[in-house]
GROMACS .gro file of C-alpha atoms in nm:
model
  209
    1MET     CA    1  -1.230   2.720  -0.448
    2THR     CA    2  -1.336   2.686  -0.084
    3TYR     CA    3  -1.171   2.452   0.162
    4TRP     CA    4  -1.477   2.227   0.159
    5SER     CA    5  -1.474   2.195  -0.220
    6GLU     CA    6  -1.101   2.119  -0.208
    7PHE     CA    7  -1.166   1.858   0.058
    8LEU     CA    8  -1.447   1.691  -0.139
    9THR     CA    9  -1.228   1.678  -0.449
   10ILE     CA   10  -0.953   1.511  -0.248
   11VAL     CA   11  -1.198   1.267  -0.084
   12VAL     CA   12  -1.333   1.149  -0.421
   13ALA     CA   13  -0.993   1.126  -0.593
   14HIS     CA   14  -0.837   0.946  -0.297
   15ALA     CA   15  -1.130   0.703  -0.263
   16LEU     CA   16  -1.099   0.602  -0.628
   17ALA     CA   17  -0.722   0.560  -0.595
   18VAL     CA   18  -0.721   0.363  -0.269
   19ALA     CA   19  -0.993   0.124  -0.386
   20SER     CA   20  -0.806   0.043  -0.708
   21PRO     CA   21  -0.609  -0.285  -0.701
   22GLY     CA   22  -0.237  -0.230  -0.656
   23PRO     CA   23   0.060  -0.334  -0.440
   24ASP     CA   24  -0.111  -0.218  -0.118
   25PHE     CA   25  -0.420  -0.426  -0.188
   26ALA     CA   26  -0.216  -0.729  -0.293
   27LEU     CA   27  -0.012  -0.709   0.027
   28VAL     CA   28  -0.316  -0.686   0.256
   29LEU     CA   29  -0.480  -0.972   0.068
   30ARG     CA   30  -0.176  -1.193   0.117
   31GLN     CA   31  -0.128  -1.097   0.481
   32SER     CA   32  -0.497  -1.165   0.550
   33LEU     CA   33  -0.503  -1.506   0.387
   34ALA     CA   34  -0.158  -1.627   0.487
   35HIS     CA   35  -0.113  -1.484   0.836
   36GLY     CA   36  -0.450  -1.374   0.970
   37ARG     CA   37  -0.625  -1.061   1.089
   38ARG     CA   38  -0.365  -0.925   1.332
   39THR     CA   39  -0.087  -0.927   1.074
   40ALA     CA   40  -0.312  -0.782   0.802
   41ILE     CA   41  -0.434  -0.500   1.025
   42TRP     CA   42  -0.080  -0.405   1.129
   43SER     CA   43   0.020  -0.396   0.761
   44SER     CA   44  -0.288  -0.182   0.691
   45ILE     CA   45  -0.182   0.063   0.962
   46GLY     CA   46   0.168   0.067   0.810
   47ILE     CA   47   0.018   0.153   0.471
   48GLY     CA   48  -0.177   0.437   0.630
   49CYS     CA   49   0.140   0.568   0.796
   50GLY     CA   50   0.313   0.552   0.459
   51ILE     CA   51   0.060   0.806   0.332
   52CYS     CA   52   0.200   1.049   0.591
   53VAL     CA   53   0.538   1.043   0.417
   54HIS     CA   54   0.383   1.143   0.084
   55ILE     CA   55   0.185   1.420   0.255
   56VAL     CA   56   0.491   1.557   0.435
   57TYR     CA   57   0.707   1.591   0.125
   58CYS     CA   58   0.419   1.755  -0.062
   59LEU     CA   59   0.372   2.006   0.222
   60LEU     CA   60   0.746   2.076   0.224
   61GLY     CA   61   0.752   2.135  -0.150
   62LEU     CA   62   0.962   1.826  -0.220
   63GLY     CA   63   0.689   1.690  -0.446
   64TYR     CA   64   0.776   1.958  -0.700
   65PHE     CA   65   1.141   1.853  -0.681
   66LEU     CA   66   1.057   1.486  -0.743
   67LYS     CA   67   0.823   1.571  -1.028
   68ASN     CA   68   1.090   1.779  -1.200
   69SER     CA   69   1.394   1.565  -1.119
   70PRO     CA   70   1.401   1.253  -1.338
   71ALA     CA   71   1.706   1.117  -1.155
   72ALA     CA   72   1.546   1.143  -0.810
   73LEU     CA   73   1.221   0.993  -0.935
   74ALA     CA   74   1.412   0.708  -1.102
   75VAL     CA   75   1.582   0.626  -0.771
   76VAL     CA   76   1.242   0.603  -0.600
   77GLN     CA   77   1.110   0.385  -0.883
   78TYR     CA   78   1.403   0.144  -0.871
   79LEU     CA   79   1.383   0.116  -0.493
   80GLY     CA   80   1.012   0.047  -0.519
   81ALA     CA   81   1.062  -0.214  -0.790
   82ALA     CA   82   1.335  -0.387  -0.588
   83TYR     CA   83   1.124  -0.402  -0.272
   84LEU     CA   84   0.814  -0.530  -0.454
   85ALA     CA   85   1.031  -0.795  -0.621
   86TRP     CA   86   1.161  -0.901  -0.279
   87VAL     CA   87   0.806  -0.931  -0.143
   88GLY     CA   88   0.713  -1.135  -0.450
   89VAL     CA   89   1.006  -1.373  -0.408
   90GLN     CA   90   0.914  -1.425  -0.041
   91ALA     CA   91   0.562  -1.519  -0.148
   92LEU     CA   92   0.692  -1.761  -0.412
   93ARG     CA   93   0.917  -1.927  -0.155
   94THR     CA   94   0.633  -1.993   0.090
   95PRO     CA   95   0.634  -2.368   0.161
   96ALA     CA   96   0.329  -2.579   0.092
   97ARG     CA   97   0.096  -2.608   0.389
   98SER     CA   98  -0.007  -2.934   0.542
   99GLY     CA   99  -0.365  -3.044   0.550
  100ASP     CA  100  -0.405  -2.898   0.900
  101LEU     CA  101  -0.687  -2.645   0.885
  102ASP     CA  102  -0.633  -2.497   1.230
  103LEU     CA  103  -0.730  -2.133   1.170
  104GLY     CA  104  -0.586  -2.028   1.500
  105ALA     CA  105  -0.240  -2.159   1.425
  106ALA     CA  106   0.015  -1.879   1.436
  107GLY     CA  107   0.258  -2.055   1.203
  108THR     CA  108   0.534  -1.828   1.086
  109ALA     CA  109   0.329  -1.508   1.106
  110PRO     CA  110   0.551  -1.198   1.122
  111THR     CA  111   0.564  -0.982   1.432
  112SER     CA  112   0.343  -0.674   1.454
  113ARG     CA  113   0.647  -0.453   1.388
  114ALA     CA  114   0.749  -0.656   1.083
  115ALA     CA  115   0.393  -0.648   0.945
  116TRP     CA  116   0.373  -0.270   0.999
  117THR     CA  117   0.713  -0.216   0.836
  118THR     CA  118   0.618  -0.420   0.530
  119GLY     CA  119   0.299  -0.219   0.480
  120PHE     CA  120   0.483   0.108   0.535
  121LEU     CA  121   0.759   0.030   0.285
  122VAL     CA  122   0.527  -0.108   0.018
  123ASN     CA  123   0.334   0.220   0.024
  124VAL     CA  124   0.626   0.462   0.061
  125LEU     CA  125   0.829   0.294  -0.215
  126ASN     CA  126   0.538   0.276  -0.457
  127PRO     CA  127   0.614   0.542  -0.722
  128LYS     CA  128   0.253   0.538  -0.840
  129ALA     CA  129   0.144   0.649  -0.494
  130ALA     CA  130   0.409   0.920  -0.501
  131MET     CA  131   0.295   1.046  -0.842
  132PHE     CA  132  -0.068   1.047  -0.725
  133PHE     CA  133   0.009   1.286  -0.441
  134ILE     CA  134   0.253   1.495  -0.645
  135SER     CA  135  -0.020   1.543  -0.908
  136LEU     CA  136  -0.317   1.575  -0.672
  137PHE     CA  137  -0.197   1.858  -0.449
  138PRO     CA  138  -0.116   2.113  -0.725
  139LEU     CA  139  -0.444   2.036  -0.904
  140ALA     CA  140  -0.684   2.019  -0.608
  141VAL     CA  141  -0.526   2.245  -0.347
  142SER     CA  142  -0.473   2.619  -0.385
  143VAL     CA  143  -0.131   2.760  -0.305
  144HIS     CA  144  -0.315   2.999  -0.072
  145THR     CA  145  -0.462   2.717   0.139
  146PRO     CA  146  -0.292   2.726   0.482
  147LYS     CA  147  -0.051   2.442   0.555
  148LEU     CA  148  -0.258   2.345   0.858
  149ILE     CA  149  -0.564   2.290   0.637
  150GLN     CA  150  -0.352   2.092   0.390
  151ALA     CA  151  -0.224   1.881   0.679
  152GLY     CA  152  -0.588   1.816   0.770
  153TYR     CA  153  -0.650   1.686   0.419
  154GLY     CA  154  -0.349   1.460   0.463
  155LEU     CA  155  -0.471   1.334   0.799
  156TRP     CA  156  -0.801   1.239   0.640
  157MET     CA  157  -0.628   1.043   0.363
  158THR     CA  158  -0.404   0.869   0.618
  159LEU     CA  159  -0.696   0.758   0.835
  160ALA     CA  160  -0.918   0.670   0.538
  161THR     CA  161  -0.645   0.455   0.384
  162ALA     CA  162  -0.580   0.267   0.707
  163ALA     CA  163  -0.954   0.221   0.767
  164TRP     CA  164  -1.014   0.089   0.415
  165PHE     CA  165  -0.740  -0.171   0.435
  166CYS     CA  166  -0.842  -0.271   0.788
  167PHE     CA  167  -1.188  -0.335   0.641
  168VAL     CA  168  -1.031  -0.542   0.363
  169SER     CA  169  -0.838  -0.732   0.632
  170VAL     CA  170  -1.158  -0.816   0.819
  171VAL     CA  171  -1.334  -0.932   0.502
  172PHE     CA  172  -1.053  -1.163   0.392
  173THR     CA  173  -0.992  -1.308   0.738
  174ARG     CA  174  -1.345  -1.439   0.775
  175GLU     CA  175  -1.338  -1.805   0.868
  176GLU     CA  176  -1.481  -1.940   0.543
  177VAL     CA  177  -1.239  -1.735   0.333
  178ARG     CA  178  -0.930  -1.836   0.530
  179ARG     CA  179  -1.041  -2.200   0.541
  180SER     CA  180  -1.053  -2.204   0.162
  181PHE     CA  181  -0.709  -2.041   0.153
  182LEU     CA  182  -0.557  -2.296   0.389
  183THR     CA  183  -0.675  -2.563   0.148
  184HIS     CA  184  -0.532  -2.398  -0.164
  185GLY     CA  185  -0.295  -2.147  -0.004
  186HIS     CA  186   0.023  -2.277  -0.168
  187TRP     CA  187  -0.105  -2.174  -0.510
  188ILE     CA  188  -0.260  -1.848  -0.393
  189ASP     CA  189   0.074  -1.748  -0.240
  190ARG     CA  190   0.247  -1.817  -0.568
  191ALA     CA  191  -0.015  -1.628  -0.767
  192LEU     CA  192   0.027  -1.323  -0.543
  193GLY     CA  193   0.405  -1.361  -0.569
  194VAL     CA  194   0.371  -1.339  -0.947
  195VAL     CA  195   0.150  -1.031  -0.904
  196PHE     CA  196   0.417  -0.856  -0.695
  197LEU     CA  197   0.686  -0.948  -0.946
  198GLY     CA  198   0.460  -0.814  -1.220
  199PHE     CA  199   0.430  -0.482  -1.037
  200ALA     CA  200   0.809  -0.475  -0.992
  201LEU     CA  201   0.880  -0.545  -1.359
  202SER     CA  202   0.622  -0.290  -1.467
  203LEU     CA  203   0.791  -0.021  -1.257
  204ALA     CA  204   1.137  -0.120  -1.375
  205PHE     CA  205   1.043  -0.113  -1.744
  206ALA     CA  206   0.853   0.214  -1.700
  207THR     CA  207   1.166   0.367  -1.547
  208LEU     CA  208   1.388   0.237  -1.826
  209GLY     CA  209   1.143   0.360  -2.085
   0.00000   0.00000   0.00000
């Protein structure tokens, strides 16, 4: 398998994975609707940076350790479930908005650092993301492929992930979309809170099972 064929395999597999609804998408959706474009984009960049963590442990061979160590993988799963549950509770606790439809109002939007950190942690602590990379590298990448080339694959996935979620951020922060949210945002926040709690419970039960 040539480097280009490896790369194309990774591009297709990663594109299908990143476009599938999951915790990352739910987070960017909520940040876009509740806090606006700046917050959503910083969270998107954080998600992209989270990909780097998965790439690094795969390059260092730690992916094999996680895949073959049920205890270590369980720790990651429980941490991920706990953090997703926390994000869900925060969404459920969001107070009802007034009738003020000022789209430029900053409100209680998190700082850029807080938005980045949330995106980073949601991605890093998502066991499904971890399992994707742990499974993808052994299947798509030859053991003879130089680490520098593998790092290039990882850089592509990092940039592509950040770019995709930045695009999602732009789409969901369009004026007409946010205006609708500010009218019904209280219920959308709660619905997304339930989604995050659902992800958390799913991870917890999968770990127990």
